[in-house]
Amino acid sequence: MRLVKLLSQQERHQELLATAIRTREGITNEIWEAIYPASVTPLNKIFSVSDPTLQYLCDNDLLIINERCLKATDKGLNLADSIASELFEVFSRNMNYQFQSH
């Protein structure tokens, strides 16, 4: 018998980010919006280069953030687990702020 665990919405977001950051394509805004309807904040609003952590990753050629996608660079793919961990932190910070302000 298989044990199945239902994931919370935050856990589903984390799984998606962790999986996507390990691919060359990353995650596109289109995919994010297809999985999470318009009620969810667009990907490029949650993960903005104005965030100091994300700016550091971009400046060090580890991450690409633009109007189309969020993805690790070739150099960043080697550090995908660490980058995913940073993305979880940024996601949690930004989403907690949004939930508290509504």
CSV table of C-alpha atoms in Angstrom, one decimal:
chain,number,residue,atom,x,y,z
A,1,MET,CA,0.0,0.0,0.0
A,2,ARG,CA,1.3,3.5,-0.9
A,3,LEU,CA,1.2,6.3,1.5
A,4,VAL,CA,-0.1,9.5,-0.1
A,5,LYS,CA,0.4,12.9,1.5
A,6,LEU,CA,-1.7,15.8,0.5
A,7,LEU,CA,0.5,18.9,0.1
A,8,SER,CA,-0.5,22.4,1.2
A,9,GLN,CA,-0.6,25.1,-1.3
A,10,GLN,CA,2.8,26.4,-0.1
A,11,GLU,CA,4.3,22.9,-0.4
A,12,ARG,CA,3.0,22.6,-3.9
A,13,HIS,CA,4.6,25.9,-4.8
A,14,GLN,CA,7.9,24.8,-3.3
A,15,GLU,CA,7.8,21.5,-5.2
A,16,LEU,CA,7.1,23.3,-8.5
A,17,LEU,CA,9.9,25.7,-7.9
A,18,ALA,CA,12.3,23.0,-6.8
A,19,THR,CA,11.6,20.9,-9.9
A,20,ALA,CA,11.5,23.8,-12.4
A,21,ILE,CA,14.8,25.4,-11.2
A,22,ARG,CA,16.6,22.1,-12.0
A,23,THR,CA,15.6,22.3,-15.7
A,24,ARG,CA,17.2,24.4,-18.4
A,25,GLU,CA,13.7,26.0,-19.2
A,26,GLY,CA,13.0,26.9,-15.6
A,27,ILE,CA,9.4,28.0,-15.1
A,28,THR,CA,7.6,30.4,-17.4
A,29,ASN,CA,4.9,32.9,-16.5
A,30,GLU,CA,2.6,31.0,-18.8
A,31,ILE,CA,3.1,27.7,-16.9
A,32,TRP,CA,2.8,29.5,-13.5
A,33,GLU,CA,-0.5,31.1,-14.5
A,34,ALA,CA,-1.8,27.9,-16.0
A,35,ILE,CA,-1.1,26.0,-12.8
A,36,TYR,CA,-2.1,28.8,-10.4
A,37,PRO,CA,-5.0,30.9,-11.8
A,38,ALA,CA,-5.0,34.7,-12.0
A,39,SER,CA,-5.9,34.9,-8.3
A,40,VAL,CA,-2.2,34.1,-7.6
A,41,THR,CA,0.4,36.8,-8.0
A,42,PRO,CA,2.3,36.6,-11.3
A,43,LEU,CA,5.7,34.9,-11.1
A,44,ASN,CA,7.6,38.0,-12.1
A,45,LYS,CA,6.0,40.0,-9.4
A,46,ILE,CA,6.9,37.5,-6.6
A,47,PHE,CA,10.4,37.0,-7.8
A,48,SER,CA,11.7,40.5,-8.7
A,49,VAL,CA,15.3,41.5,-9.2
A,50,SER,CA,14.7,44.3,-6.7
A,51,ASP,CA,15.0,41.6,-4.0
A,52,PRO,CA,18.6,41.7,-2.8
A,53,THR,CA,18.9,37.9,-2.7
A,54,LEU,CA,17.7,37.5,-6.2
A,55,GLN,CA,19.8,40.5,-7.4
A,56,TYR,CA,22.9,38.7,-6.0
A,57,LEU,CA,22.0,35.5,-7.8
A,58,CYS,CA,21.5,37.3,-11.0
A,59,ASP,CA,24.6,39.5,-10.7
A,60,ASN,CA,26.7,36.3,-10.1
A,61,ASP,CA,25.3,34.6,-13.2
A,62,LEU,CA,23.3,32.0,-11.3
A,63,LEU,CA,19.7,33.0,-12.1
A,64,ILE,CA,17.8,34.7,-14.9
A,65,ILE,CA,14.6,36.6,-14.1
A,66,ASN,CA,12.8,38.3,-16.9
A,67,GLU,CA,9.2,39.0,-18.1
A,68,ARG,CA,9.0,35.5,-19.5
A,69,CYS,CA,10.6,33.1,-16.9
A,70,LEU,CA,12.6,32.3,-13.9
A,71,LYS,CA,15.5,29.9,-14.5
A,72,ALA,CA,18.9,28.9,-13.4
A,73,THR,CA,21.8,29.7,-15.7
A,74,ASP,CA,24.1,26.9,-16.8
A,75,LYS,CA,26.4,27.9,-13.9
A,76,GLY,CA,23.4,28.0,-11.6
A,77,LEU,CA,22.1,24.5,-12.5
A,78,ASN,CA,25.1,23.2,-10.5
A,79,LEU,CA,23.7,25.0,-7.5
A,80,ALA,CA,20.0,24.3,-8.1
A,81,ASP,CA,19.3,23.0,-4.5
A,82,SER,CA,20.8,26.2,-2.9
A,83,ILE,CA,19.0,28.4,-5.4
A,84,ALA,CA,15.7,26.6,-4.8
A,85,SER,CA,16.2,27.2,-1.0
A,86,GLU,CA,16.7,30.9,-1.6
A,87,LEU,CA,13.6,31.0,-3.9
A,88,PHE,CA,11.5,29.4,-1.1
A,89,GLU,CA,12.6,32.1,1.3
A,90,VAL,CA,11.8,34.9,-1.2
A,91,PHE,CA,8.5,33.3,-2.0
A,92,SER,CA,7.5,32.9,1.6
A,93,ARG,CA,8.5,36.5,2.5
A,94,ASN,CA,6.5,38.0,-0.5
A,95,MET,CA,3.5,35.8,-0.1
A,96,ASN,CA,3.2,36.3,3.6
A,97,TYR,CA,3.3,40.1,3.1
A,98,GLN,CA,0.6,39.8,0.5
A,99,PHE,CA,-1.6,37.6,2.7
A,100,GLN,CA,-1.2,40.0,5.6
A,101,SER,CA,-2.0,43.1,3.6
A,102,HIS,CA,-5.3,41.8,2.3
